[in-house]
PDB file of C-alpha atoms in Angstrom:
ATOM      1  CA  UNK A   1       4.839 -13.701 -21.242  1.00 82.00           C
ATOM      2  CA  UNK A   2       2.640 -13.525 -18.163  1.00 93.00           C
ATOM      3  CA  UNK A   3       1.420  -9.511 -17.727  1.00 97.00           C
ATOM      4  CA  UNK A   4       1.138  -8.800 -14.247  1.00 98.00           C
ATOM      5  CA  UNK A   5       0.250  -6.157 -11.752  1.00 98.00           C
ATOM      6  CA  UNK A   6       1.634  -7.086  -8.437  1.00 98.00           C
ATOM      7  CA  UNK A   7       0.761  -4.024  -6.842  1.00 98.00           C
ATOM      8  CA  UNK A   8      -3.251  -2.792  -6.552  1.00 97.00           C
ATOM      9  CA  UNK A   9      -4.900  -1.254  -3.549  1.00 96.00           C
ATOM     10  CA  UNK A  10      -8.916  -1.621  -2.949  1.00 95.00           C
ATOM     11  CA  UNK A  11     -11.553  -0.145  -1.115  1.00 92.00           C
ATOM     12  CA  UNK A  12     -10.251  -2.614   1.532  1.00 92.00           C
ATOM     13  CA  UNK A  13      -7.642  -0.091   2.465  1.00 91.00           C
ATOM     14  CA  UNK A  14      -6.769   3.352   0.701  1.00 90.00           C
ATOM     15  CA  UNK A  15      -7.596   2.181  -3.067  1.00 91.00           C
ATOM     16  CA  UNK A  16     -11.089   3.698  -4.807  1.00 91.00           C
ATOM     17  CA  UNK A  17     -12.168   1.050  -6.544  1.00 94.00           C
ATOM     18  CA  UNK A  18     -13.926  -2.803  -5.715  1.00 94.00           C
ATOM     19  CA  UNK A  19     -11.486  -5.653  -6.408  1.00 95.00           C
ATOM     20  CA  UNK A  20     -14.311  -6.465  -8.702  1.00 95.00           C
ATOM     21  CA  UNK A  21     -13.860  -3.106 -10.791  1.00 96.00           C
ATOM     22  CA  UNK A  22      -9.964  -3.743 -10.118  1.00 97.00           C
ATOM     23  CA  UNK A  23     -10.233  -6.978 -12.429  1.00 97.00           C
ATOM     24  CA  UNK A  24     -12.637  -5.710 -15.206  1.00 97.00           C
ATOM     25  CA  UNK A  25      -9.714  -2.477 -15.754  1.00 97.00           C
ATOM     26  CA  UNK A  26      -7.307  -5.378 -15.698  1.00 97.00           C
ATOM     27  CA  UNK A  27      -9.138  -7.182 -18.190  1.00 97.00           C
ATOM     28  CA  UNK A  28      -9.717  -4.440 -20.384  1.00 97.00           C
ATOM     29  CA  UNK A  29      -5.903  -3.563 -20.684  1.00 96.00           C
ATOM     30  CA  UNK A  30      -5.082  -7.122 -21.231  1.00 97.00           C
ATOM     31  CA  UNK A  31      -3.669  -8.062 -18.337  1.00 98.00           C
ATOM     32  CA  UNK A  32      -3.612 -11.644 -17.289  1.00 97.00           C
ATOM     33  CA  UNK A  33      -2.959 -11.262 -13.293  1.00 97.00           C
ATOM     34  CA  UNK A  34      -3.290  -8.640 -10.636  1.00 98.00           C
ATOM     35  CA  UNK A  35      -2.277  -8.368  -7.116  1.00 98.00           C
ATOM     36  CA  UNK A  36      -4.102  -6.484  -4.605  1.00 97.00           C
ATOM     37  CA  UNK A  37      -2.017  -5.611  -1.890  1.00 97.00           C
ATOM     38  CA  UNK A  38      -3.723  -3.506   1.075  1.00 96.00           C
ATOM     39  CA  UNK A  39      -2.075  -1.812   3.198  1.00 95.00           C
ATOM     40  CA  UNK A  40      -2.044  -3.844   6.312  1.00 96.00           C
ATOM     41  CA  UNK A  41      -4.929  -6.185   5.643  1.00 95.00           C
ATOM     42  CA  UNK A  42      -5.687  -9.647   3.988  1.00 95.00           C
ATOM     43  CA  UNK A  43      -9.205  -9.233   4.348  1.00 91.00           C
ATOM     44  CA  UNK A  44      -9.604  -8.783   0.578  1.00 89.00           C
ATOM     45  CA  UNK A  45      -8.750 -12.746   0.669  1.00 90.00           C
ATOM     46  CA  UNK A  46     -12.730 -13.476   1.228  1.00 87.00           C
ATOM     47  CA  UNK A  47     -13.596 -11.389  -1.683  1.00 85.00           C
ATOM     48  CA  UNK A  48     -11.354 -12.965  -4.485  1.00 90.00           C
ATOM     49  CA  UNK A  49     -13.068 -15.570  -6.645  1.00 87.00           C
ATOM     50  CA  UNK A  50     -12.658 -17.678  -9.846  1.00 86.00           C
ATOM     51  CA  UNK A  51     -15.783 -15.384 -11.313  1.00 90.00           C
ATOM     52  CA  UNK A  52     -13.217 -12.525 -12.153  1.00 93.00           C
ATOM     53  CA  UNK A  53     -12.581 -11.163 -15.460  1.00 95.00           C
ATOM     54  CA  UNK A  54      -8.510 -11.952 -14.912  1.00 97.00           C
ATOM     55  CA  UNK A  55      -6.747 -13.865 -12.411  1.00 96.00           C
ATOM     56  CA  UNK A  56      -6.370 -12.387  -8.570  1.00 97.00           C
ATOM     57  CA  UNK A  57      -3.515 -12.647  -6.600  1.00 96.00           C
ATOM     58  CA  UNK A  58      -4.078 -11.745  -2.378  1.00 96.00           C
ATOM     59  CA  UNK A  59      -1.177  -9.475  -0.876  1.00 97.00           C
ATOM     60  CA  UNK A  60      -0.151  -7.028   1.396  1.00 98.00           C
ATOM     61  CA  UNK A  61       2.061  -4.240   1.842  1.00 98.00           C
ATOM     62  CA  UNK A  62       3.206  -3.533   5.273  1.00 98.00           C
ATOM     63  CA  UNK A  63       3.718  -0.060   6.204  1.00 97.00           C
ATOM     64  CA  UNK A  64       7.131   0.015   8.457  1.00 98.00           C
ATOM     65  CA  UNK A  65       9.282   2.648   9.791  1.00 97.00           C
ATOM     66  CA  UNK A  66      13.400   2.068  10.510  1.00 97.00           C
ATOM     67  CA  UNK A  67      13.676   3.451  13.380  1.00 95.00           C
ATOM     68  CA  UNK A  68      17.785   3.474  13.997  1.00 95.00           C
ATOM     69  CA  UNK A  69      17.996   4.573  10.120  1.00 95.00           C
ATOM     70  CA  UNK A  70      15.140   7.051  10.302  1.00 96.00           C
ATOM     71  CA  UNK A  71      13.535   6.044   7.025  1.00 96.00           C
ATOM     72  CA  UNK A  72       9.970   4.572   5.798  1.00 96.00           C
ATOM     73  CA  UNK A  73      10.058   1.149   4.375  1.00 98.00           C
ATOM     74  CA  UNK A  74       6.984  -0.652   3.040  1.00 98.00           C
ATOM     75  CA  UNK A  75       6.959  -4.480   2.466  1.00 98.00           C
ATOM     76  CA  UNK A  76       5.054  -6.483   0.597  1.00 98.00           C
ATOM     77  CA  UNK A  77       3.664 -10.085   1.189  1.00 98.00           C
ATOM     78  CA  UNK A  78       2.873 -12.796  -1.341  1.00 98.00           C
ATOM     79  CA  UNK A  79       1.741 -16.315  -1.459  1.00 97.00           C
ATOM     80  CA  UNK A  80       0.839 -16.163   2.812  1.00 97.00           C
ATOM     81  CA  UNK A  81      -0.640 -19.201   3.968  1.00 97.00           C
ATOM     82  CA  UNK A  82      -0.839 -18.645   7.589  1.00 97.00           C
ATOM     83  CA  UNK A  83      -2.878 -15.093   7.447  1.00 96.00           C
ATOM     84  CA  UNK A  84      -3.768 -15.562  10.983  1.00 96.00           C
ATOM     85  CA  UNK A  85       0.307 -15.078  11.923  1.00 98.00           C
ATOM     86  CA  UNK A  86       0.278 -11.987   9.135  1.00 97.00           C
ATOM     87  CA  UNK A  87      -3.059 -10.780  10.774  1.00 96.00           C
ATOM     88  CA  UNK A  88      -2.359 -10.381  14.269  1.00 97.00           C
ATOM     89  CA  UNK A  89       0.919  -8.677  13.706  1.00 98.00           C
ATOM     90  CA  UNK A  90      -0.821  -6.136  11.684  1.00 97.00           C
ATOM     91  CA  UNK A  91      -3.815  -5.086  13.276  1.00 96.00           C
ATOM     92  CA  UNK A  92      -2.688  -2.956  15.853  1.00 96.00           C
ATOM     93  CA  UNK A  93      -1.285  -0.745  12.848  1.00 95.00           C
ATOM     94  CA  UNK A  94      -5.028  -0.885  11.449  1.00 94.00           C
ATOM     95  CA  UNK A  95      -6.251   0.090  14.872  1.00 96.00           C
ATOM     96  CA  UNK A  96      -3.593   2.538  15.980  1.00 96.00           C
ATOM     97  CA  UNK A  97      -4.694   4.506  11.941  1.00 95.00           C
ATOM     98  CA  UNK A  98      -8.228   4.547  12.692  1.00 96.00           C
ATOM     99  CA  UNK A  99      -7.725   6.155  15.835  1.00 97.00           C
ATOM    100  CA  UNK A 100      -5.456   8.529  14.150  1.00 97.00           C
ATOM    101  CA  UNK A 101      -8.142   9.564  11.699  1.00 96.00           C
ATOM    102  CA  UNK A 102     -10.650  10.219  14.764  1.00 96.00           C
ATOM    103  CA  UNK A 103      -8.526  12.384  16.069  1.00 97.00           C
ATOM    104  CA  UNK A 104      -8.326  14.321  12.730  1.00 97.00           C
ATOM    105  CA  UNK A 105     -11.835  14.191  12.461  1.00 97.00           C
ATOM    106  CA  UNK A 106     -12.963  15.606  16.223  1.00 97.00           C
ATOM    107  CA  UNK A 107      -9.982  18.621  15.055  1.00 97.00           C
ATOM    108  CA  UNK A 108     -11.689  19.850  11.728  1.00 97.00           C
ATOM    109  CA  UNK A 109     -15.218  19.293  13.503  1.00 97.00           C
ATOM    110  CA  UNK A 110     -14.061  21.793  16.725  1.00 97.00           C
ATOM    111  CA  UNK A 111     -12.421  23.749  13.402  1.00 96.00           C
ATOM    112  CA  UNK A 112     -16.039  24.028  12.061  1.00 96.00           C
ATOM    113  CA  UNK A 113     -16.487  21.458   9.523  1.00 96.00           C
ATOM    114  CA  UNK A 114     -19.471  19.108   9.431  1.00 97.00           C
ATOM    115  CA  UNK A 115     -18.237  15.433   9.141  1.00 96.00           C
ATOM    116  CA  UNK A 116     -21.116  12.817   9.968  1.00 93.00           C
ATOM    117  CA  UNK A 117     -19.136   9.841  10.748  1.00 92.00           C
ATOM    118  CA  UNK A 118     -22.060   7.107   9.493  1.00 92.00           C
ATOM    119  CA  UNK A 119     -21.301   8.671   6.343  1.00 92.00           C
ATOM    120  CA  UNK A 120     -18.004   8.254   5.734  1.00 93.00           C
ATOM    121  CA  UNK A 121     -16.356   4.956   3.535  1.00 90.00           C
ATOM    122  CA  UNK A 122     -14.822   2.417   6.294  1.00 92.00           C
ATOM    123  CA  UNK A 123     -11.773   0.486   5.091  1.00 90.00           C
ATOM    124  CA  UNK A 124     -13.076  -3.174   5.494  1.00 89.00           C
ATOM    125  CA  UNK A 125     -16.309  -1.325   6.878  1.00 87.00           C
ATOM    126  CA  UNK A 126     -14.071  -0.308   9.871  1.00 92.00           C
ATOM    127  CA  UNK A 127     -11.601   1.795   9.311  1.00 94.00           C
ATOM    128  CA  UNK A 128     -11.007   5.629   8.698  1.00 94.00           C
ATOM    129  CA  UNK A 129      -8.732   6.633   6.710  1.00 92.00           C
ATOM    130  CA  UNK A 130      -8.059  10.414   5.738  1.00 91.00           C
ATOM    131  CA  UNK A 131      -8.869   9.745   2.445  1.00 91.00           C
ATOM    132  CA  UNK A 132     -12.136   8.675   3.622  1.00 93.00           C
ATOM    133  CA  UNK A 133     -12.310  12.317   5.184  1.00 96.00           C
ATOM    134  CA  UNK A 134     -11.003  14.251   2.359  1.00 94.00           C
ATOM    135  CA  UNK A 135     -13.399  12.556   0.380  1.00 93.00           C
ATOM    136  CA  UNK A 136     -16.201  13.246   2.767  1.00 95.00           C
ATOM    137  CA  UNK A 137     -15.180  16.928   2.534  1.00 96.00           C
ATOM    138  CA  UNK A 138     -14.957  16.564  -1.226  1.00 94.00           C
ATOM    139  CA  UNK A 139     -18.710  15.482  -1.579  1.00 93.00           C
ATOM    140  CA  UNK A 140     -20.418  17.410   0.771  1.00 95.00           C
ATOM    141  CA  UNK A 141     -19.019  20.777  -0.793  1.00 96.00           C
ATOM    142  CA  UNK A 142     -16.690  22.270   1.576  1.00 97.00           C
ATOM    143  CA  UNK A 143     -13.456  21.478   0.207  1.00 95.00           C
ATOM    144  CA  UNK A 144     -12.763  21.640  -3.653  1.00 92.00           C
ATOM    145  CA  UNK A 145     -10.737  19.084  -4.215  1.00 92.00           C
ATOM    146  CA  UNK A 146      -8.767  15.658  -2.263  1.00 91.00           C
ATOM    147  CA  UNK A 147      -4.900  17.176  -2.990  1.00 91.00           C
ATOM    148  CA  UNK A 148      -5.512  20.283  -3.338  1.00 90.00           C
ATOM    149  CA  UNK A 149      -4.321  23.341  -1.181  1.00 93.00           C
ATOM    150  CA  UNK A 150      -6.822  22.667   1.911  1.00 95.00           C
ATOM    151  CA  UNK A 151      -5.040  18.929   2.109  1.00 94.00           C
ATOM    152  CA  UNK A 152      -1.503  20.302   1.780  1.00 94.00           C
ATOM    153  CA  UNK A 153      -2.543  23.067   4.748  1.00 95.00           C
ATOM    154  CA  UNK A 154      -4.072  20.667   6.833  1.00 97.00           C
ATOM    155  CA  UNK A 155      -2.443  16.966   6.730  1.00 95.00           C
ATOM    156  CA  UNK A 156       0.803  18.095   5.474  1.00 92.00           C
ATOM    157  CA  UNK A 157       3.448  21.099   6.511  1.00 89.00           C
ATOM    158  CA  UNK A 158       2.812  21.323  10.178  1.00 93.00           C
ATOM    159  CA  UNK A 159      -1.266  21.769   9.805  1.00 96.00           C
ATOM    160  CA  UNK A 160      -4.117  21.279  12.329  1.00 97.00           C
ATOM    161  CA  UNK A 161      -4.069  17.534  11.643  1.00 97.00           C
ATOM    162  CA  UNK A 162      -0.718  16.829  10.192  1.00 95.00           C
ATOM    163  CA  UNK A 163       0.567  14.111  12.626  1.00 94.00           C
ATOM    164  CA  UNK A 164       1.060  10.441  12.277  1.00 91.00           C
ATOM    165  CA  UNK A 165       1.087   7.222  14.071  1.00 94.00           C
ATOM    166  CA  UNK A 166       3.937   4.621  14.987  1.00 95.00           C
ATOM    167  CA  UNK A 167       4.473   2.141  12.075  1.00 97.00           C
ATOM    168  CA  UNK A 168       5.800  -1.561  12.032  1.00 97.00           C
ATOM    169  CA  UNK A 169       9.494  -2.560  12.368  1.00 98.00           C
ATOM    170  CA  UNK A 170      10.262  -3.933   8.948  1.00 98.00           C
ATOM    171  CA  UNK A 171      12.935  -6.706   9.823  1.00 98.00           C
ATOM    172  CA  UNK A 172      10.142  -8.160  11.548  1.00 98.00           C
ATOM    173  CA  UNK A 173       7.594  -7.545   9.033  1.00 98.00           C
ATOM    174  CA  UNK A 174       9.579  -9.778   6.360  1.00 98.00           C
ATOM    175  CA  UNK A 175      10.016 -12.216   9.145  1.00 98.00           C
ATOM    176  CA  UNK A 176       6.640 -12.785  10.399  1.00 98.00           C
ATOM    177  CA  UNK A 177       5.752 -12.682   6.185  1.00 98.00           C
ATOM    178  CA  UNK A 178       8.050 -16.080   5.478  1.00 98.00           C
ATOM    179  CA  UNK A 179       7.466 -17.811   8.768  1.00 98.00           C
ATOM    180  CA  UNK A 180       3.861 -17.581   7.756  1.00 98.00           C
ATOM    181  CA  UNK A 181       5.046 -19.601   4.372  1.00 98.00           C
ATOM    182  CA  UNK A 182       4.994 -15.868   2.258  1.00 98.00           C
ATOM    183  CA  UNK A 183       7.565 -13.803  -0.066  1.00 98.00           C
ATOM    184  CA  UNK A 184       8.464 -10.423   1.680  1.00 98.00           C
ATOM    185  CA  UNK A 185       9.494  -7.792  -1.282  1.00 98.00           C
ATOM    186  CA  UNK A 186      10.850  -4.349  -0.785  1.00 98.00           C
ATOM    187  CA  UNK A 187       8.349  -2.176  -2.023  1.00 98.00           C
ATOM    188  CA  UNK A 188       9.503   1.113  -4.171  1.00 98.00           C
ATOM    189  CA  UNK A 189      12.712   1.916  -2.590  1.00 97.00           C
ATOM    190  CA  UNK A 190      13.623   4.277  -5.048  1.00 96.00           C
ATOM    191  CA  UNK A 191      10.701   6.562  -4.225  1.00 96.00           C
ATOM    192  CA  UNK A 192      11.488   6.031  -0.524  1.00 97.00           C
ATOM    193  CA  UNK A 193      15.758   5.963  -0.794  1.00 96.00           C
ATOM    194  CA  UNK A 194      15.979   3.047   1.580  1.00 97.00           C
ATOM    195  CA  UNK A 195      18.189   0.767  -0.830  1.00 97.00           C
ATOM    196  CA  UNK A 196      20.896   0.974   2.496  1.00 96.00           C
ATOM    197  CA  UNK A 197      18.349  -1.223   4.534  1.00 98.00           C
ATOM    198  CA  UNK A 198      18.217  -4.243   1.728  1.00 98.00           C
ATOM    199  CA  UNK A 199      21.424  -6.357   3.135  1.00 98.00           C
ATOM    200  CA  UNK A 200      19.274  -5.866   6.495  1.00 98.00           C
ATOM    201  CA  UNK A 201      15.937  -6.953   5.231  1.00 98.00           C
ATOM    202  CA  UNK A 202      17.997 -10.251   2.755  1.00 98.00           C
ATOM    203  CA  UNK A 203      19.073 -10.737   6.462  1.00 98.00           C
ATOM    204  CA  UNK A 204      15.607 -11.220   7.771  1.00 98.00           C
ATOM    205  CA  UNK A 205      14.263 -13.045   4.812  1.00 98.00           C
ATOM    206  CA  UNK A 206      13.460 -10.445   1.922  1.00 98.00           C
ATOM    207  CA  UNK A 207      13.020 -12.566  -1.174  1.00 98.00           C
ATOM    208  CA  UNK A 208      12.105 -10.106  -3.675  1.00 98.00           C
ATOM    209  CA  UNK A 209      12.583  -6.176  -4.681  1.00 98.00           C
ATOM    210  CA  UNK A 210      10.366  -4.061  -6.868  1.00 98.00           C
ATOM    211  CA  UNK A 211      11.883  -2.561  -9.692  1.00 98.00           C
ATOM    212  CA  UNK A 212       8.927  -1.227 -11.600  1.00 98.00           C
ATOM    213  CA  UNK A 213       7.067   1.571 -10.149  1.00 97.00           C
ATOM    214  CA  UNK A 214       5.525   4.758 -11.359  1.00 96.00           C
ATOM    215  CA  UNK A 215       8.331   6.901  -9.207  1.00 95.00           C
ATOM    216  CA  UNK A 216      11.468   4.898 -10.150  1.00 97.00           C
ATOM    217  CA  UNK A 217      13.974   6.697 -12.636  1.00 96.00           C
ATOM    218  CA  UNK A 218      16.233   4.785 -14.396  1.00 97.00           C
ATOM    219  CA  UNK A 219      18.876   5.539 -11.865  1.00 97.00           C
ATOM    220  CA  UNK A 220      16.576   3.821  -9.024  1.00 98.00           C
ATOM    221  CA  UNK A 221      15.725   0.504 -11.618  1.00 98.00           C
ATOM    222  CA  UNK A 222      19.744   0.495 -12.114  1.00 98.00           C
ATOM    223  CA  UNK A 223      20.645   0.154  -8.045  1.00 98.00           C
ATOM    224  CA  UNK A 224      18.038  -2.013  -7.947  1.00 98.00           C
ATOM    225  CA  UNK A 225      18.703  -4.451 -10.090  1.00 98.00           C
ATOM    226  CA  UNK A 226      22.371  -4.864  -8.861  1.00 98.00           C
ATOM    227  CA  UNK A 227      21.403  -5.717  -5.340  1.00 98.00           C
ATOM    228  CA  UNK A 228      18.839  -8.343  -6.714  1.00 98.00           C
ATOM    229  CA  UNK A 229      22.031  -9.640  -8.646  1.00 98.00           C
ATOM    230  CA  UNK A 230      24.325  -9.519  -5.755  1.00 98.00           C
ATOM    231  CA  UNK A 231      21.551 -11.160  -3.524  1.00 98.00           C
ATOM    232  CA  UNK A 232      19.724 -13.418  -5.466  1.00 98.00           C
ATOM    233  CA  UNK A 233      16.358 -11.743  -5.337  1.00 98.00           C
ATOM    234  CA  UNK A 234      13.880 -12.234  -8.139  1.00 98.00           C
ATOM    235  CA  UNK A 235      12.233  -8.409  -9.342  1.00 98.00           C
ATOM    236  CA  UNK A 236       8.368  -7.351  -9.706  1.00 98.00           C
ATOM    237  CA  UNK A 237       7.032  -4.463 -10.333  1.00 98.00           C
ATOM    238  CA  UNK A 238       3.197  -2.928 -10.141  1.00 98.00           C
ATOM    239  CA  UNK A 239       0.985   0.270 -10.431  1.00 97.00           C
ATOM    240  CA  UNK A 240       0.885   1.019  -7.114  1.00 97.00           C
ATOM    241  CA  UNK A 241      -2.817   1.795  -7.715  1.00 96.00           C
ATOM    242  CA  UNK A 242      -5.086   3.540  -6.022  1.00 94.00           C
ATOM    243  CA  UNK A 243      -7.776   5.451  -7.884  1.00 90.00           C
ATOM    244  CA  UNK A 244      -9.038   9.071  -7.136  1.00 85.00           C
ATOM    245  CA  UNK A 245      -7.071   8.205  -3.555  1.00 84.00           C
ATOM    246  CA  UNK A 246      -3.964   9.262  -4.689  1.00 83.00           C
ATOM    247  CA  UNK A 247      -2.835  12.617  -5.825  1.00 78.00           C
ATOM    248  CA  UNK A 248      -0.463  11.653  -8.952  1.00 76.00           C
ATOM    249  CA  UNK A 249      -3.206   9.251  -9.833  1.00 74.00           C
ATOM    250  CA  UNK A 250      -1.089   6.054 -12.304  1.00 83.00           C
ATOM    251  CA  UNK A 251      -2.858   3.924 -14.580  1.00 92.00           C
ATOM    252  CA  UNK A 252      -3.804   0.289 -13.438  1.00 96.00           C
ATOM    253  CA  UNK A 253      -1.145  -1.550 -15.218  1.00 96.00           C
ATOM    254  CA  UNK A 254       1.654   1.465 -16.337  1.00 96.00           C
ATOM    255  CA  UNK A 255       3.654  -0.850 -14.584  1.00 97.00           C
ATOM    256  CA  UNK A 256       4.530  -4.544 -15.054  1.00 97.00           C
ATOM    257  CA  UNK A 257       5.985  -7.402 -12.797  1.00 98.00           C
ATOM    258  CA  UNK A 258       9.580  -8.504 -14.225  1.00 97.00           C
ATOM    259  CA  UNK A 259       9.512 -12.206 -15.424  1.00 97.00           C
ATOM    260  CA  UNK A 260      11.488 -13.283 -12.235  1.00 97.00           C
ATOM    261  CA  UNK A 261       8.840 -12.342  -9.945  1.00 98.00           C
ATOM    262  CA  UNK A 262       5.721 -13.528 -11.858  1.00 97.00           C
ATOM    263  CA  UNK A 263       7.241 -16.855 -12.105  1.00 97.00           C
ATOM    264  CA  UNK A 264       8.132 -16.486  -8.371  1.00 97.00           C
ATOM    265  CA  UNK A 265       4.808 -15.012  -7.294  1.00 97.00           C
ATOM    266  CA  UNK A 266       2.183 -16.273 -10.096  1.00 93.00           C
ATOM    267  CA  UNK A 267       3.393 -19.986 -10.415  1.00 81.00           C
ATOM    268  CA  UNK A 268       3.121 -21.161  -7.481  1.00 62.00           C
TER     269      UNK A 268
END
């Protein structure tokens, strides 16, 4: 059986680590196929070659908000072939983050913090994130740590910088994903709770749901896989990687693709 990874993030977006150090972990645990899936980009497309250590899959994940059901959604993309179409819809979420992280960053400067902007990591070489800043902070010495209290005071529970920006509508993500020739699978929804939205999103096009995930319980995996019975959905499953960039930071690889969607997603 294929052992596969469908769900990696880079330096591209909010991941710590080179698609080229991506694949040489992957190799190293025996993997045979990884997926990086950015958060809103395709850009890592350029960067993949036949050179790596284990085979490379490009992806996204689509960060979406339900507006009428008041819940997060994420969906990812496989096997796009127009990434122009998958592009454009995207990159206003790219810009509108960047912005977002500006904002944060002129707030902790008036605040007193020094944050040199040509030093901080770009996503793509553009974009801010606030990991970028909290890891700014992190190596100049005047926060301790990424998660740690300063990041819960400040980002999170009604801090100096804890607001967000406007995400995508996610019935049109998974559209714009298979009229540009993709698979659109709901990402994680037992972490997120969203299982009500999947007759929705089968509506628009969702091929595929993710059953294997660091934060899915048994319970979660259960739902999960009756909806993919009742719809005909083939199931993946991934890491959800990112590296120092993530609090509760998972092993490349703890998690595995079902067989359905490695033969769905890795043989085409």
């Amino acid at each position: 059986m294929i052992k596969a990874d469908l769900h990696i993030h880079s330096r591209i977006s909010d991941g710590s680590d080179t698609i080229e150090e991506l694949a040489v972990q992957a190799a190293e645990k025996g993997l045979d196929v990884i997926a990086v899936t950015d958060h809103d980009t395709l850009s890592q497309v350029r960067l993949i070659s036949d050179a790596l250590p284990v085979r490379v899959i490009p992806g996204i994940e689509i960060s979406c908000f339900d507006d009428a059901a008041n819940q997060r959604v994420h969906i990812l993309g496989y096997q796009i072939q127009n990434i122009t179409l998958v592009e454009e819809f995207v990159h206003p979420l790219l810009i509108a983050r960047h912005e977002n992280a500006c904002k944060q960053i002129e707030i902790l400067q008036k605040a007193g913090f020094s944050i040199d902007l040509t030093q901080l990591h770009r996503a793509d070489g553009k974009y801010i994130y606030k990991q970028h800043i909290m890891e700014h902070l992190v190596k100049t010495g005047q926060v301790q740590e990424m998660f740690g209290d300063f990041y819960q005071r400040t980002f999170r529970n009604g801090g100096i910088c804890a607001f967000d920006i406007t995400y995508l509508n996610p019935y049109e993500a998974v559209r714009i994903i298979r009229q540009a020739g993709g698979l659109a699978v709901l990402a994680h929804s037992g972490q997120q709770q969203n299982f009500g939205l999947i007759p929705q999103l089968v509506q628009a096009g969702l091929t595929g749901l993710e059953c294997n995930h660091p934060a899915h319980q048994e319970a979660d995996k259960t739902i999960i896989r009756e909806y993919a019975n009742r719809y005909h959905l083939f199931l993946t499953g991934g890491s959800d990687y990112h590296g120092r960039y993530e609090k509760e930071v998972h092993e490349l690889g703890c998690c595995l693709s079902e067989e359905s969607g490695v033969k769905a997603i890795c043989c085409e």
